[in-house]
Tab-separated table of C-alpha atoms in Angstrom:
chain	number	residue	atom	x	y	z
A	1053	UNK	CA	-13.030	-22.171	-7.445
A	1054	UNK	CA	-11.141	-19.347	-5.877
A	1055	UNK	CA	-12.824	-15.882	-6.548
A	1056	UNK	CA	-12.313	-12.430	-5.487
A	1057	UNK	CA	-14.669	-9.441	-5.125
A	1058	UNK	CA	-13.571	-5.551	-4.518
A	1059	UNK	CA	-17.077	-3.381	-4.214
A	1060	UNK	CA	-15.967	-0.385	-4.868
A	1061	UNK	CA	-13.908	0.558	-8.143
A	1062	UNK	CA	-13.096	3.890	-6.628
A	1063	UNK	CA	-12.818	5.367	-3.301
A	1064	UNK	CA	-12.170	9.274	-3.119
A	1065	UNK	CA	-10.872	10.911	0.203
A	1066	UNK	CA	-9.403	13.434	1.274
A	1067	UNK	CA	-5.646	14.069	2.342
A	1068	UNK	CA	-5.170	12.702	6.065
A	1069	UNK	CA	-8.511	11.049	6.368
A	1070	UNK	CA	-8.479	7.644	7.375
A	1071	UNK	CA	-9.420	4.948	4.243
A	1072	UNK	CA	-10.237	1.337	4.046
A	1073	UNK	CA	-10.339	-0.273	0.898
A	1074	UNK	CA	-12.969	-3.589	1.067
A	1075	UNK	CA	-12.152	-6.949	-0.179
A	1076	UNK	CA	-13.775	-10.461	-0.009
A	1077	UNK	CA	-13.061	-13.858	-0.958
A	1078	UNK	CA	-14.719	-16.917	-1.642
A	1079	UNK	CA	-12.853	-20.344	-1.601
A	1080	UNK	CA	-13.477	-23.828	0.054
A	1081	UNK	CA	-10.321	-24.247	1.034
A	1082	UNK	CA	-7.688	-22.211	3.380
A	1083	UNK	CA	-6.172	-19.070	1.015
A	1084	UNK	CA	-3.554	-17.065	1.175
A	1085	UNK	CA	-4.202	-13.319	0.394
A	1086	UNK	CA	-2.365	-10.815	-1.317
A	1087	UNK	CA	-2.545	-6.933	-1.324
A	1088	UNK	CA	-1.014	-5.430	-4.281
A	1089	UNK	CA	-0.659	-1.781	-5.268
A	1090	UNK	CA	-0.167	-0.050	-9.003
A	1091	UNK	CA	0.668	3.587	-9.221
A	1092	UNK	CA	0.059	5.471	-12.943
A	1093	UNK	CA	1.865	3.703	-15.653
A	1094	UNK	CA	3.732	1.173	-13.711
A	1095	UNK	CA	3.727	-2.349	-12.746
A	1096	UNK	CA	2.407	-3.761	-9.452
A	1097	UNK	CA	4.097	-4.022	-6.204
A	1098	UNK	CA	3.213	-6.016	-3.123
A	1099	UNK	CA	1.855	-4.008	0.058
A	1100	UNK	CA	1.192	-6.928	2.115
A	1101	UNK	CA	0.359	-10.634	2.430
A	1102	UNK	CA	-1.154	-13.008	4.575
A	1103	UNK	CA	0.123	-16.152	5.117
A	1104	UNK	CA	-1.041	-17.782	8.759
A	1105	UNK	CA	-0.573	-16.607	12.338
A	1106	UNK	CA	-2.163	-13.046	13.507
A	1107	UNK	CA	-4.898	-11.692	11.295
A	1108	UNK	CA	-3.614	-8.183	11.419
A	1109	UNK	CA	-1.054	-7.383	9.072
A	1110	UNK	CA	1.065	-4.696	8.912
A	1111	UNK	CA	2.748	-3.888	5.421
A	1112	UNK	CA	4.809	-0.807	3.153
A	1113	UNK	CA	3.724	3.260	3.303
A	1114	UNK	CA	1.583	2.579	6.621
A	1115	UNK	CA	-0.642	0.570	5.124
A	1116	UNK	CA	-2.033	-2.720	7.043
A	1117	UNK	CA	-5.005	-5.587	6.224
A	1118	UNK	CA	-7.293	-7.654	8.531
A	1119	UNK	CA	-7.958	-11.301	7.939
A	1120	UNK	CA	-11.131	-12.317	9.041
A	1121	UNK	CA	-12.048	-15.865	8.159
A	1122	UNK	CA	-15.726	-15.787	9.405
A	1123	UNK	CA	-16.729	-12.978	7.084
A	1124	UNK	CA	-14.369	-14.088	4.372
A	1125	UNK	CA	-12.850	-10.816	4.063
A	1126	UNK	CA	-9.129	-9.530	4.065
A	1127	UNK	CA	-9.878	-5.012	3.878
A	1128	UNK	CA	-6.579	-2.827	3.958
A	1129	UNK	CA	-6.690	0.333	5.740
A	1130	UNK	CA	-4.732	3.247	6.307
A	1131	UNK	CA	-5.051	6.124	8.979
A	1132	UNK	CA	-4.065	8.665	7.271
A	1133	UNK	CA	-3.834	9.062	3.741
A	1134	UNK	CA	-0.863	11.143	1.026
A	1135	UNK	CA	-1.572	12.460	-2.331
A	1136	UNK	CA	0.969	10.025	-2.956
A	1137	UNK	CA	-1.272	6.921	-1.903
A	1138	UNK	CA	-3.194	7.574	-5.186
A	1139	UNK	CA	-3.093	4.339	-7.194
A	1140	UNK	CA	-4.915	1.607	-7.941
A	1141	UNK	CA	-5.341	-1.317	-5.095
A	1142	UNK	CA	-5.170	-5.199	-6.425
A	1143	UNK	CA	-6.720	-7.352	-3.751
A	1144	UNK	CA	-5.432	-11.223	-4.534
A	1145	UNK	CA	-6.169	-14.409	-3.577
A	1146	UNK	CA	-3.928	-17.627	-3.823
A	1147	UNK	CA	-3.389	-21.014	-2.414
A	1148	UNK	CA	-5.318	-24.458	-1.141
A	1149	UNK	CA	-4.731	-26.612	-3.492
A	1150	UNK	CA	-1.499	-27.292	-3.034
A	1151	UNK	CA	1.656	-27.676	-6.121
A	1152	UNK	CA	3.127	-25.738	-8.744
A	1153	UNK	CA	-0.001	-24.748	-10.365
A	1154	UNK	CA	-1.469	-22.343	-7.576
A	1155	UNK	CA	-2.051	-18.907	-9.371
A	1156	UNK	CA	-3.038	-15.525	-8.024
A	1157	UNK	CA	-6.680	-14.802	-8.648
A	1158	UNK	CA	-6.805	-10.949	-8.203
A	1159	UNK	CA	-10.043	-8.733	-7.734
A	1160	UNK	CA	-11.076	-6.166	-10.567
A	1161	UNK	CA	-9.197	-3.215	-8.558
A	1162	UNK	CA	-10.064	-0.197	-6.222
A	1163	UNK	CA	-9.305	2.920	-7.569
A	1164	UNK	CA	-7.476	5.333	-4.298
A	1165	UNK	CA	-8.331	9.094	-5.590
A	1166	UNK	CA	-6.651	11.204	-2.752
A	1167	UNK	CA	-7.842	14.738	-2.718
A	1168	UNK	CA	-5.842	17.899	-1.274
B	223	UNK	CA	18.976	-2.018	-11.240
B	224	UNK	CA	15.448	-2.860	-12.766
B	225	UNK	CA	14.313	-5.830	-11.091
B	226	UNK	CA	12.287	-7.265	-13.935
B	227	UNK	CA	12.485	-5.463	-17.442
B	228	UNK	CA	10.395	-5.452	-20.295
B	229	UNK	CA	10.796	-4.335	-23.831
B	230	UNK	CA	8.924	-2.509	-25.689
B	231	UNK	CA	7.476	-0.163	-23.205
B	232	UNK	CA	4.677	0.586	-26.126
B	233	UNK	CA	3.539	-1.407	-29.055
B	234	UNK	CA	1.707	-0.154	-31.752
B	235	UNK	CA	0.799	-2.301	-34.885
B	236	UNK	CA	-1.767	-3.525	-37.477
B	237	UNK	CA	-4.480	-6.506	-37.111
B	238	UNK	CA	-2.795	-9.264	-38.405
B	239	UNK	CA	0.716	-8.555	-37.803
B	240	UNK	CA	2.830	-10.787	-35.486
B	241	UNK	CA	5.012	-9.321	-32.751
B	242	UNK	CA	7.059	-10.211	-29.515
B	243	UNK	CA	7.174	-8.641	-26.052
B	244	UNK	CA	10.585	-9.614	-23.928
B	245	UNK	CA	10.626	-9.763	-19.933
B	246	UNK	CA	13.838	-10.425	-18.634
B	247	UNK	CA	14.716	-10.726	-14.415
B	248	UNK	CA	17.561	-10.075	-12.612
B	249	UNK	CA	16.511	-11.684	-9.331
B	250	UNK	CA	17.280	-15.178	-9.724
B	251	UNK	CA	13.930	-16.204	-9.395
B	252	UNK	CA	13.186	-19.867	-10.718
B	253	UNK	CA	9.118	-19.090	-11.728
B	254	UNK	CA	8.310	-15.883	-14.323
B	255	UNK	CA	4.538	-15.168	-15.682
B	256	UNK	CA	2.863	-13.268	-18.314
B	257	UNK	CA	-0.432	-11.541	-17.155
B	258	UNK	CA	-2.781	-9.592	-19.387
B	259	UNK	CA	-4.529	-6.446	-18.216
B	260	UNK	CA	-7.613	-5.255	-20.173
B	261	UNK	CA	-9.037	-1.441	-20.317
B	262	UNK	CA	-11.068	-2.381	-17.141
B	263	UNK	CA	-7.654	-2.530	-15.552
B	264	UNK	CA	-8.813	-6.388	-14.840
B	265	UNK	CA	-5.306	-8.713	-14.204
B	266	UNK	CA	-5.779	-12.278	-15.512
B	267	UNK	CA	-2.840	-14.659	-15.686
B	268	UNK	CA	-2.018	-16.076	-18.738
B	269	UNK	CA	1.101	-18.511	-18.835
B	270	UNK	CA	3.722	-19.500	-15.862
B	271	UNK	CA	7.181	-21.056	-16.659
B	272	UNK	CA	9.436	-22.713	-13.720
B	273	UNK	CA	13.242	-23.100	-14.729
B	274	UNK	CA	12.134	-23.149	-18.327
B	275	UNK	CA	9.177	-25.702	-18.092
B	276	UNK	CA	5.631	-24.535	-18.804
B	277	UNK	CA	3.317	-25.218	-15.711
B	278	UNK	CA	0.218	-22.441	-16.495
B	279	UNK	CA	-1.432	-22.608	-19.738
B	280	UNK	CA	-4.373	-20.611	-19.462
B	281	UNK	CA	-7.461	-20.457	-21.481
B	282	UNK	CA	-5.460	-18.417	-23.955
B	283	UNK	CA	-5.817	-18.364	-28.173
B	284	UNK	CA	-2.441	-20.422	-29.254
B	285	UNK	CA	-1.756	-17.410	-31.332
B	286	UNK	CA	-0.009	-17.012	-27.770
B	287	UNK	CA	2.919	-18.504	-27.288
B	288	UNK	CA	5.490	-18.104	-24.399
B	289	UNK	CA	9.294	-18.914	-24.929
B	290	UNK	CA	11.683	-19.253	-22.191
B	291	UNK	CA	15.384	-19.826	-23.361
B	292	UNK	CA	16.874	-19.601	-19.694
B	293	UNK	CA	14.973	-19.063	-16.081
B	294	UNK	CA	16.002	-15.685	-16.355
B	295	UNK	CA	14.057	-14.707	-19.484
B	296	UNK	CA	10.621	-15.193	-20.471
B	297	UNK	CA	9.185	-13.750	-23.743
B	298	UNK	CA	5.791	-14.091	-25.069
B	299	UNK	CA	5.045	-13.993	-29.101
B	300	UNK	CA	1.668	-13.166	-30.920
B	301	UNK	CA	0.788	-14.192	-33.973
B	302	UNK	CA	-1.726	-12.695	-36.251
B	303	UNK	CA	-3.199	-9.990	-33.841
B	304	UNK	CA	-6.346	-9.271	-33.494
B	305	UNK	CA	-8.348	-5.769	-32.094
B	306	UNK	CA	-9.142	-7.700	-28.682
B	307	UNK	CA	-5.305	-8.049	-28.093
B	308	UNK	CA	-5.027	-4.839	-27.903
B	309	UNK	CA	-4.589	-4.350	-23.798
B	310	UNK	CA	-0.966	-4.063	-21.157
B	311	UNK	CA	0.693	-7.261	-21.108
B	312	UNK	CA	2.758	-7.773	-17.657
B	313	UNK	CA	5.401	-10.134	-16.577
B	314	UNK	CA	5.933	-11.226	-13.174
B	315	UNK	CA	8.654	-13.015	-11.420
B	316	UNK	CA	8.896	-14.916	-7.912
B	317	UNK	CA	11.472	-17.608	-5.720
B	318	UNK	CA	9.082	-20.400	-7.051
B	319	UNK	CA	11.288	-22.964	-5.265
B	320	UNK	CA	9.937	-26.222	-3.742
B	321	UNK	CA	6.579	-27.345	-4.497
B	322	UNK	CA	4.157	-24.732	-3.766
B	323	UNK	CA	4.652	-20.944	-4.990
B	324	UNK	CA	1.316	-19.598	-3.381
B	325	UNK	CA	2.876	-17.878	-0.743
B	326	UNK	CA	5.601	-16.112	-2.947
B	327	UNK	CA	5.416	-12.162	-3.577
B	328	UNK	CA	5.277	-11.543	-7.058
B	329	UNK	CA	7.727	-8.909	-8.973
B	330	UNK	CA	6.431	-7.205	-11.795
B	331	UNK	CA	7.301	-5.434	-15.027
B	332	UNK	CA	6.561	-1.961	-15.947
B	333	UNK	CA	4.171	-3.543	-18.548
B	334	UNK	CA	4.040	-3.028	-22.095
B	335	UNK	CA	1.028	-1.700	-23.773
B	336	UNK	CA	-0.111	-3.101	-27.005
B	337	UNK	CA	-2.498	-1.100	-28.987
B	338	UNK	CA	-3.333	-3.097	-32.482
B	339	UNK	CA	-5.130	-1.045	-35.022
């Protein structure tokens, strides 16, 4: 089984510092991986994804992800961070089995408090 | 322009009552989902529909049940609610063409939060 784990539930920094926001997976089989992002009182939205083909991914609002398969993790990052980046981060995993009935297994969420 | 809408925005109601929450997308996406959210902010899927056929049934209480009338619309009744219910119910939309939708982005709803007292 497909499983997801995000270490920290919240992550405070301060305006323009640099962030990065952890996640790992486990599955026995190749994955596809999913950044999502949900701002106060609203529904998700997709940062970034990664599919195949280079391991650094670049996606909306600056933000990008590494995919490294050897330590089975997928962390987003973001050089410099807005009060606006405040939200809560989804990291998702999907894929391997093949057919219809793939679903998105998402972590339990990282909390981005920026700080002025 | 909403992308995918959901209605009621907030739900409010007694244990034991029945209700409905409606999801509707504009995108012409073939696949829609409902996904429940608990107070841990935790996202769990519960049902997927492609072009009106079920293809994810969760481990959810058949007090749940998901009705699709076209591709475009996907709404999801309760019956008999219960205090555990109580959470943000979201629906989601993608392409879901061909065989395999793992690689599709998923579009979601504002969410509607149901609060049963």
């Amino acid at each position: 089984a497909q499983s997801v784990t995000q270490l920290d539930s919240q992550v405070p920094v301060f305006e323009e510092a640099p962030v990065e926001l952890r996640c790992n997976y486990s599955s026995s089989v190749s994955v596809y991986l999913f950044w999502y992002v949900q701002y106060p009182n609203q529904g998700l939205q997709l940062l970034l994804k990664y599919l195949s083909g280079s391991t650094l991914v670049k996606g909306i609002n600056g933000f990008e992800a590494e995919f490294n398969k050897s330590q089975t993790s997928f962390h987003l990052r973001k050089p410099s961070v807005h009060i606006s980046d405040t939200a809560e981060y989804f990291c998702a995993v999907s894929g391997g089995y093949g057919g219809a009935t793939n679903k998105l297994i998402f972590g339990t969420g990282t909390l981005l408090a920026v700080q002025p | 322009d909403t992308a995918v809408s959901q209605t009621p925005k907030y739900l409010v109601t007694q244990m034991g009552n029945d209700k409905s929450i409606k999801c509707e997308q504009n995108l012409g996406h073939d696949t829609m989902y409902w996904y429940k959210q608990d107070s841990k902010k935790f996202l769990k899927i519960m049902f997927s529909y492609n072009n009106k056929e079920l293809i994810i049934n969760e481990t959810v209480p058949n007090r749940f049940s998901p009705k699709s009338p076209d591709k475009a619309h996907l709404n999801l009744h309760i019956n008999s609610l219960e205090l555990g219910d109580s959470a943000v119910y979201f629906c989601a939309s993608s392409q879901g063409e061909g065989l395999d939708y793992s690689t599709d982005t998923q579009y979601f709803g504002p969410g509607t939060r149901l609060t049963v007292l």
